[in-house]
Amino acid sequence: DAGVIQSPRHEVTEMGQEVTLRCKPISGHDYLFWYRQTMMRGLELLIYFNNNVPIDDSGMPEDRFSAKMPNASFSTLKIQPSEPRDSAVYFCASSLAGGIYEQFFGPGTRLTVL
Amino acid sequence: AQTVTQSQPEMSVQEAETVTLSCTYDTSESDYYLFWYKQPPSRQMILVIRQEAYKQQNATENRFSVNFQKAAKSFSLKISDSQLGDAAMYFCAHGDPSGNTPLVFGKGTRLSVIA
């Protein structure tokens, strides 16, 4: 399996622009998580889905952030408008209900907002 | 809510020596999972080792082992025979026993390996 795929790997944008991050989970996994990593706050959950349905979005910082999972093989995290404080590494992870508990992480997207 | 604390922002170890990274956590649950993840400069999060709270035996994966003290809510990682490739950020994390809820991470420990 190719593992969790994220795109782009790096994104540099200007304040006010819309940013869309993409994630393809491991085939067959039914849970998908979006985490954000910053120096100040470390790794924190933004939102997670089960069978394409958002379960907990309490970590989404504000209305500028939105996430969707239109099908089992694709999710997006959108920031509109972006701000410099959104600069971070955004990780997507997926897992499979039952079995051995493990979340598989994608390589992350490094976002820089100028 | 669960919390995870890593009190050592940075550690260093000589190649071939042993190093222990500390982690404490707080939870009201009696059953849960604990993890150590490695994040090298490539940014990839790699699972190093996993411990189920109901298992008293400490988990071991090759040169990596844990000292799990449930009563003390302590979960340290020991790396034996350290190698240059072990240099990375190490994150301790807590997960609930359902297996599919978000992980709660500590702030991480940056490990340097000196040749």
PDB file of C-alpha atoms in Angstrom:
ATOM      1  CA  ASP A   1       0.000   0.000   0.000  1.00  0.00           C
ATOM      2  CA  ALA A   2       1.199   3.516  -0.754  1.00  0.00           C
ATOM      3  CA  GLY A   3       0.404   4.800   2.704  1.00  0.00           C
ATOM      4  CA  VAL A   4      -1.373   8.051   3.432  1.00  0.00           C
ATOM      5  CA  ILE A   5      -0.808  10.549   0.639  1.00  0.00           C
ATOM      6  CA  GLN A   6      -0.868  14.301   1.170  1.00  0.00           C
ATOM      7  CA  SER A   7      -0.515  17.110  -1.311  1.00  0.00           C
ATOM      8  CA  PRO A   8       1.079  19.488  -1.697  1.00  0.00           C
ATOM      9  CA  ARG A   9       4.178  18.780   0.423  1.00  0.00           C
ATOM     10  CA  HIS A  10       4.946  22.474   0.643  1.00  0.00           C
ATOM     11  CA  GLU A  11       2.713  25.476   0.136  1.00  0.00           C
ATOM     12  CA  VAL A  12       3.712  29.111   0.260  1.00  0.00           C
ATOM     13  CA  THR A  13       0.952  31.653  -0.073  1.00  0.00           C
ATOM     14  CA  GLU A  14       0.155  35.224   0.778  1.00  0.00           C
ATOM     15  CA  MET A  15      -2.142  36.376   3.508  1.00  0.00           C
ATOM     16  CA  GLY A  16      -5.743  36.437   2.411  1.00  0.00           C
ATOM     17  CA  GLN A  17      -5.423  33.679  -0.155  1.00  0.00           C
ATOM     18  CA  GLU A  18      -7.369  30.446  -0.068  1.00  0.00           C
ATOM     19  CA  VAL A  19      -5.383  27.302   0.682  1.00  0.00           C
ATOM     20  CA  THR A  20      -6.537  23.737   0.078  1.00  0.00           C
ATOM     21  CA  LEU A  21      -4.701  20.760   1.514  1.00  0.00           C
ATOM     22  CA  ARG A  22      -5.481  17.273   0.275  1.00  0.00           C
ATOM     23  CA  CYS A  23      -5.324  13.815   1.767  1.00  0.00           C
ATOM     24  CA  LYS A  24      -5.825  10.300   0.473  1.00  0.00           C
ATOM     25  CA  PRO A  25      -6.092   7.784   3.339  1.00  0.00           C
ATOM     26  CA  ILE A  26      -4.971   4.184   3.180  1.00  0.00           C
ATOM     27  CA  SER A  27      -7.499   2.143   1.242  1.00  0.00           C
ATOM     28  CA  GLY A  28     -10.009   0.490   3.527  1.00  0.00           C
ATOM     29  CA  HIS A  29      -9.337   2.725   6.508  1.00  0.00           C
ATOM     30  CA  ASP A  30     -12.509   4.200   7.943  1.00  0.00           C
ATOM     31  CA  TYR A  31     -11.088   6.893  10.217  1.00  0.00           C
ATOM     32  CA  LEU A  32      -9.320  10.021   9.032  1.00  0.00           C
ATOM     33  CA  PHE A  33      -7.667  12.651  11.217  1.00  0.00           C
ATOM     34  CA  TRP A  34      -6.281  16.110  10.518  1.00  0.00           C
ATOM     35  CA  TYR A  35      -3.589  17.346  12.922  1.00  0.00           C
ATOM     36  CA  ARG A  36      -1.621  20.564  12.976  1.00  0.00           C
ATOM     37  CA  GLN A  37       1.935  20.877  14.278  1.00  0.00           C
ATOM     38  CA  THR A  38       3.436  24.157  15.450  1.00  0.00           C
ATOM     39  CA  MET A  39       6.419  24.965  17.619  1.00  0.00           C
ATOM     40  CA  MET A  40       4.256  26.622  20.238  1.00  0.00           C
ATOM     41  CA  ARG A  41       1.383  24.162  20.487  1.00  0.00           C
ATOM     42  CA  GLY A  42       2.918  20.916  19.262  1.00  0.00           C
ATOM     43  CA  LEU A  43       0.645  18.389  17.547  1.00  0.00           C
ATOM     44  CA  GLU A  44      -3.033  19.031  17.988  1.00  0.00           C
ATOM     45  CA  LEU A  45      -6.162  17.608  16.448  1.00  0.00           C
ATOM     46  CA  LEU A  46      -8.194  19.761  14.120  1.00  0.00           C
ATOM     47  CA  ILE A  47     -10.973  17.376  13.047  1.00  0.00           C
ATOM     48  CA  TYR A  48     -11.621  13.720  12.457  1.00  0.00           C
ATOM     49  CA  PHE A  49     -14.009  11.656  10.356  1.00  0.00           C
ATOM     50  CA  ASN A  50     -15.505   8.199  10.600  1.00  0.00           C
ATOM     51  CA  ASN A  51     -16.903   6.712   7.399  1.00  0.00           C
ATOM     52  CA  ASN A  52     -16.713  10.164   5.806  1.00  0.00           C
ATOM     53  CA  VAL A  53     -18.777  11.796   8.576  1.00  0.00           C
ATOM     54  CA  PRO A  54     -17.160  14.465  10.777  1.00  0.00           C
ATOM     55  CA  ILE A  55     -17.139  13.266  14.375  1.00  0.00           C
ATOM     56  CA  ASP A  56     -15.325  16.035  16.224  1.00  0.00           C
ATOM     57  CA  ASP A  57     -14.351  19.393  14.791  1.00  0.00           C
ATOM     58  CA  SER A  58     -13.788  21.148  18.101  1.00  0.00           C
ATOM     59  CA  GLY A  59     -10.129  21.621  17.243  1.00  0.00           C
ATOM     60  CA  MET A  60     -10.823  23.693  14.153  1.00  0.00           C
ATOM     61  CA  PRO A  61      -9.506  27.127  15.107  1.00  0.00           C
ATOM     62  CA  GLU A  62     -12.229  29.267  13.563  1.00  0.00           C
ATOM     63  CA  ASP A  63     -14.620  29.624  10.695  1.00  0.00           C
ATOM     64  CA  ARG A  64     -11.790  30.221   8.293  1.00  0.00           C
ATOM     65  CA  PHE A  65     -11.040  26.521   8.494  1.00  0.00           C
ATOM     66  CA  SER A  66     -13.243  23.884   6.889  1.00  0.00           C
ATOM     67  CA  ALA A  67     -12.774  20.201   6.122  1.00  0.00           C
ATOM     68  CA  LYS A  68     -14.648  17.786   3.924  1.00  0.00           C
ATOM     69  CA  MET A  69     -14.540  14.111   3.123  1.00  0.00           C
ATOM     70  CA  PRO A  70     -16.697  13.569   0.034  1.00  0.00           C
ATOM     71  CA  ASN A  71     -15.751   9.895  -0.214  1.00  0.00           C
ATOM     72  CA  ALA A  72     -13.709   7.243   1.515  1.00  0.00           C
ATOM     73  CA  SER A  73     -10.567   7.986  -0.453  1.00  0.00           C
ATOM     74  CA  PHE A  74     -10.293  11.764  -0.290  1.00  0.00           C
ATOM     75  CA  SER A  75     -10.388  14.613   2.200  1.00  0.00           C
ATOM     76  CA  THR A  76      -9.626  18.312   2.010  1.00  0.00           C
ATOM     77  CA  LEU A  77      -8.745  20.944   4.580  1.00  0.00           C
ATOM     78  CA  LYS A  78      -9.402  24.471   3.393  1.00  0.00           C
ATOM     79  CA  ILE A  79      -8.310  27.757   4.914  1.00  0.00           C
ATOM     80  CA  GLN A  80     -10.006  30.887   3.616  1.00  0.00           C
ATOM     81  CA  PRO A  81      -8.696  33.508   4.061  1.00  0.00           C
ATOM     82  CA  SER A  82      -5.274  32.386   5.228  1.00  0.00           C
ATOM     83  CA  GLU A  83      -3.291  34.293   7.858  1.00  0.00           C
ATOM     84  CA  PRO A  84       0.400  34.175   8.866  1.00  0.00           C
ATOM     85  CA  ARG A  85      -0.514  32.436  12.138  1.00  0.00           C
ATOM     86  CA  ASP A  86      -1.809  29.498  10.092  1.00  0.00           C
ATOM     87  CA  SER A  87       1.767  28.667   9.126  1.00  0.00           C
ATOM     88  CA  ALA A  88       2.372  25.122  10.364  1.00  0.00           C
ATOM     89  CA  VAL A  89       2.759  21.525   9.267  1.00  0.00           C
ATOM     90  CA  TYR A  90      -0.577  19.852   8.638  1.00  0.00           C
ATOM     91  CA  PHE A  91      -0.768  16.086   8.957  1.00  0.00           C
ATOM     92  CA  CYS A  92      -3.418  13.696   7.800  1.00  0.00           C
ATOM     93  CA  ALA A  93      -3.639  10.260   9.414  1.00  0.00           C
ATOM     94  CA  SER A  94      -5.891   7.269   8.909  1.00  0.00           C
ATOM     95  CA  SER A  95      -6.773   4.160  10.875  1.00  0.00           C
ATOM     96  CA  LEU A  96      -8.882   1.047  10.674  1.00  0.00           C
ATOM     97  CA  ALA A  97     -11.563   0.217  13.213  1.00  0.00           C
ATOM     98  CA  GLY A  98     -10.782  -2.966  15.117  1.00  0.00           C
ATOM     99  CA  GLY A  99      -7.540  -4.868  14.996  1.00  0.00           C
ATOM    100  CA  ILE A 100      -4.291  -3.385  16.210  1.00  0.00           C
ATOM    101  CA  TYR A 101      -4.605   0.245  17.161  1.00  0.00           C
ATOM    102  CA  GLU A 102      -2.367   2.373  14.964  1.00  0.00           C
ATOM    103  CA  GLN A 103      -2.778   5.663  13.168  1.00  0.00           C
ATOM    104  CA  PHE A 104      -0.781   5.946   9.964  1.00  0.00           C
ATOM    105  CA  PHE A 105       0.442   9.416   9.184  1.00  0.00           C
ATOM    106  CA  GLY A 106       1.002  11.084   5.860  1.00  0.00           C
ATOM    107  CA  PRO A 107       4.198  13.052   5.178  1.00  0.00           C
ATOM    108  CA  GLY A 108       2.547  16.339   6.106  1.00  0.00           C
ATOM    109  CA  THR A 109       2.107  19.635   4.276  1.00  0.00           C
ATOM    110  CA  ARG A 110       4.293  22.525   5.350  1.00  0.00           C
ATOM    111  CA  LEU A 111       2.237  25.688   4.947  1.00  0.00           C
ATOM    112  CA  THR A 112       3.822  29.118   4.996  1.00  0.00           C
ATOM    113  CA  VAL A 113       1.576  32.154   4.878  1.00  0.00           C
ATOM    114  CA  LEU A 114       3.438  35.376   4.168  1.00  0.00           C
TER     115      LEU A 114
ATOM    116  CA  ALA B   1      -9.323  15.329  29.322  1.00  0.00           C
ATOM    117  CA  GLN B   2      -6.090  13.497  28.795  1.00  0.00           C
ATOM    118  CA  THR B   3      -2.767  15.299  28.975  1.00  0.00           C
ATOM    119  CA  VAL B   4       0.724  14.129  28.061  1.00  0.00           C
ATOM    120  CA  THR B   5       3.872  15.783  29.390  1.00  0.00           C
ATOM    121  CA  GLN B   6       7.418  15.394  28.135  1.00  0.00           C
ATOM    122  CA  SER B   7       9.691  17.301  30.474  1.00  0.00           C
ATOM    123  CA  GLN B   8      12.898  16.996  28.434  1.00  0.00           C
ATOM    124  CA  PRO B   9      12.851  19.327  25.425  1.00  0.00           C
ATOM    125  CA  GLU B  10      16.276  18.078  24.320  1.00  0.00           C
ATOM    126  CA  MET B  11      18.474  15.091  25.043  1.00  0.00           C
ATOM    127  CA  SER B  12      21.754  13.848  23.654  1.00  0.00           C
ATOM    128  CA  VAL B  13      23.462  10.473  23.685  1.00  0.00           C
ATOM    129  CA  GLN B  14      26.738   9.069  22.485  1.00  0.00           C
ATOM    130  CA  GLU B  15      26.559   6.553  19.688  1.00  0.00           C
ATOM    131  CA  ALA B  16      26.216   2.980  21.056  1.00  0.00           C
ATOM    132  CA  GLU B  17      25.099   4.248  24.467  1.00  0.00           C
ATOM    133  CA  THR B  18      21.662   4.023  26.074  1.00  0.00           C
ATOM    134  CA  VAL B  19      19.257   6.907  26.588  1.00  0.00           C
ATOM    135  CA  THR B  20      15.887   7.177  28.318  1.00  0.00           C
ATOM    136  CA  LEU B  21      13.205   9.668  27.324  1.00  0.00           C
ATOM    137  CA  SER B  22      10.574  10.533  29.910  1.00  0.00           C
ATOM    138  CA  CYS B  23       6.821  10.877  29.554  1.00  0.00           C
ATOM    139  CA  THR B  24       4.041  11.301  32.072  1.00  0.00           C
ATOM    140  CA  TYR B  25       0.352  11.426  31.359  1.00  0.00           C
ATOM    141  CA  ASP B  26      -2.924  12.045  33.040  1.00  0.00           C
ATOM    142  CA  THR B  27      -6.147  10.210  32.344  1.00  0.00           C
ATOM    143  CA  SER B  28      -9.212   9.093  34.231  1.00  0.00           C
ATOM    144  CA  GLU B  29      -9.543   5.978  32.114  1.00  0.00           C
ATOM    145  CA  SER B  30      -8.381   2.578  33.321  1.00  0.00           C
ATOM    146  CA  ASP B  31      -7.742   1.216  29.846  1.00  0.00           C
ATOM    147  CA  TYR B  32      -5.918   3.053  27.103  1.00  0.00           C
ATOM    148  CA  TYR B  33      -2.974   2.898  24.738  1.00  0.00           C
ATOM    149  CA  LEU B  34       0.334   4.722  24.928  1.00  0.00           C
ATOM    150  CA  PHE B  35       2.685   5.324  22.015  1.00  0.00           C
ATOM    151  CA  TRP B  36       6.068   6.662  21.132  1.00  0.00           C
ATOM    152  CA  TYR B  37       6.379   8.226  17.689  1.00  0.00           C
ATOM    153  CA  LYS B  38       9.630   9.244  15.999  1.00  0.00           C
ATOM    154  CA  GLN B  39       9.775  12.269  13.703  1.00  0.00           C
ATOM    155  CA  PRO B  40      13.058  12.544  11.771  1.00  0.00           C
ATOM    156  CA  PRO B  41      13.957  15.654   9.747  1.00  0.00           C
ATOM    157  CA  SER B  42      11.848  14.287   6.889  1.00  0.00           C
ATOM    158  CA  ARG B  43       8.800  15.116   9.086  1.00  0.00           C
ATOM    159  CA  GLN B  44       7.327  11.642   8.700  1.00  0.00           C
ATOM    160  CA  MET B  45       5.667  10.389  11.888  1.00  0.00           C
ATOM    161  CA  ILE B  46       6.838   6.846  12.541  1.00  0.00           C
ATOM    162  CA  LEU B  47       5.386   4.602  15.225  1.00  0.00           C
ATOM    163  CA  VAL B  48       8.215   3.276  17.386  1.00  0.00           C
ATOM    164  CA  ILE B  49       6.393   1.321  20.051  1.00  0.00           C
ATOM    165  CA  ARG B  50       2.922   0.803  21.497  1.00  0.00           C
ATOM    166  CA  GLN B  51       1.785  -0.220  24.988  1.00  0.00           C
ATOM    167  CA  GLU B  52      -1.675  -1.362  26.011  1.00  0.00           C
ATOM    168  CA  ALA B  53      -2.447  -0.234  29.547  1.00  0.00           C
ATOM    169  CA  TYR B  54      -4.034  -3.495  30.621  1.00  0.00           C
ATOM    170  CA  LYS B  55      -0.839  -5.389  29.780  1.00  0.00           C
ATOM    171  CA  GLN B  56       1.624  -5.344  32.646  1.00  0.00           C
ATOM    172  CA  GLN B  57       4.520  -6.520  30.507  1.00  0.00           C
ATOM    173  CA  ASN B  58       6.577  -3.693  29.072  1.00  0.00           C
ATOM    174  CA  ALA B  59       6.615  -3.536  25.276  1.00  0.00           C
ATOM    175  CA  THR B  60       9.865  -4.106  23.398  1.00  0.00           C
ATOM    176  CA  GLU B  61      10.779  -3.567  19.757  1.00  0.00           C
ATOM    177  CA  ASN B  62      14.390  -4.458  19.010  1.00  0.00           C
ATOM    178  CA  ARG B  63      16.538  -1.690  20.582  1.00  0.00           C
ATOM    179  CA  PHE B  64      13.495   0.192  21.864  1.00  0.00           C
ATOM    180  CA  SER B  65      11.736  -0.662  25.107  1.00  0.00           C
ATOM    181  CA  VAL B  66       9.422   1.090  27.501  1.00  0.00           C
ATOM    182  CA  ASN B  67       9.114   1.312  31.256  1.00  0.00           C
ATOM    183  CA  PHE B  68       5.385   1.544  31.871  1.00  0.00           C
ATOM    184  CA  GLN B  69       4.420   2.467  35.427  1.00  0.00           C
ATOM    185  CA  LYS B  70       0.630   2.618  35.420  1.00  0.00           C
ATOM    186  CA  ALA B  71       0.175   3.767  39.003  1.00  0.00           C
ATOM    187  CA  ALA B  72       2.666   6.563  38.500  1.00  0.00           C
ATOM    188  CA  LYS B  73       1.269   7.341  35.032  1.00  0.00           C
ATOM    189  CA  SER B  74       4.747   7.183  33.607  1.00  0.00           C
ATOM    190  CA  PHE B  75       5.806   5.830  30.226  1.00  0.00           C
ATOM    191  CA  SER B  76       9.502   6.209  29.429  1.00  0.00           C
ATOM    192  CA  LEU B  77      11.285   5.088  26.266  1.00  0.00           C
ATOM    193  CA  LYS B  78      14.704   3.455  26.426  1.00  0.00           C
ATOM    194  CA  ILE B  79      16.857   3.349  23.330  1.00  0.00           C
ATOM    195  CA  SER B  80      19.754   0.922  23.574  1.00  0.00           C
ATOM    196  CA  ASP B  81      22.868   0.899  21.394  1.00  0.00           C
ATOM    197  CA  SER B  82      21.959   4.322  19.993  1.00  0.00           C
ATOM    198  CA  GLN B  83      22.600   4.875  16.313  1.00  0.00           C
ATOM    199  CA  LEU B  84      23.007   8.047  14.285  1.00  0.00           C
ATOM    200  CA  GLY B  85      19.691   7.280  12.614  1.00  0.00           C
ATOM    201  CA  ASP B  86      17.924   7.538  15.953  1.00  0.00           C
ATOM    202  CA  ALA B  87      18.396  11.303  15.945  1.00  0.00           C
ATOM    203  CA  ALA B  88      14.902  12.783  15.722  1.00  0.00           C
ATOM    204  CA  MET B  89      12.023  14.306  17.647  1.00  0.00           C
ATOM    205  CA  TYR B  90      10.252  11.756  19.805  1.00  0.00           C
ATOM    206  CA  PHE B  91       6.625  12.198  20.783  1.00  0.00           C
ATOM    207  CA  CYS B  92       4.755  10.385  23.501  1.00  0.00           C
ATOM    208  CA  ALA B  93       1.027   9.993  22.819  1.00  0.00           C
ATOM    209  CA  HIS B  94      -2.107   8.700  24.526  1.00  0.00           C
ATOM    210  CA  GLY B  95      -5.078   7.044  22.848  1.00  0.00           C
ATOM    211  CA  ASP B  96      -8.275   5.532  24.163  1.00  0.00           C
ATOM    212  CA  PRO B  97      -9.018   1.803  23.950  1.00  0.00           C
ATOM    213  CA  SER B  98     -11.602   2.127  21.192  1.00  0.00           C
ATOM    214  CA  GLY B  99      -8.625   2.440  18.913  1.00  0.00           C
ATOM    215  CA  ASN B 100      -9.975   5.158  16.711  1.00  0.00           C
ATOM    216  CA  THR B 101     -10.047   8.452  18.502  1.00  0.00           C
ATOM    217  CA  PRO B 102      -7.561  11.278  18.216  1.00  0.00           C
ATOM    218  CA  LEU B 103      -4.189  10.887  19.833  1.00  0.00           C
ATOM    219  CA  VAL B 104      -3.088  13.352  22.491  1.00  0.00           C
ATOM    220  CA  PHE B 105       0.580  14.186  22.071  1.00  0.00           C
ATOM    221  CA  GLY B 106       3.286  15.545  24.320  1.00  0.00           C
ATOM    222  CA  LYS B 107       5.401  18.455  23.114  1.00  0.00           C
ATOM    223  CA  GLY B 108       8.257  16.186  22.111  1.00  0.00           C
ATOM    224  CA  THR B 109      11.908  15.558  22.961  1.00  0.00           C
ATOM    225  CA  ARG B 110      14.622  16.307  20.439  1.00  0.00           C
ATOM    226  CA  LEU B 111      17.264  13.566  20.572  1.00  0.00           C
ATOM    227  CA  SER B 112      20.753  14.155  19.234  1.00  0.00           C
ATOM    228  CA  VAL B 113      23.160  11.281  18.713  1.00  0.00           C
ATOM    229  CA  ILE B 114      26.841  12.129  18.959  1.00  0.00           C
ATOM    230  CA  ALA B 115      29.304  10.105  16.914  1.00  0.00           C
TER     231      ALA B 115
END
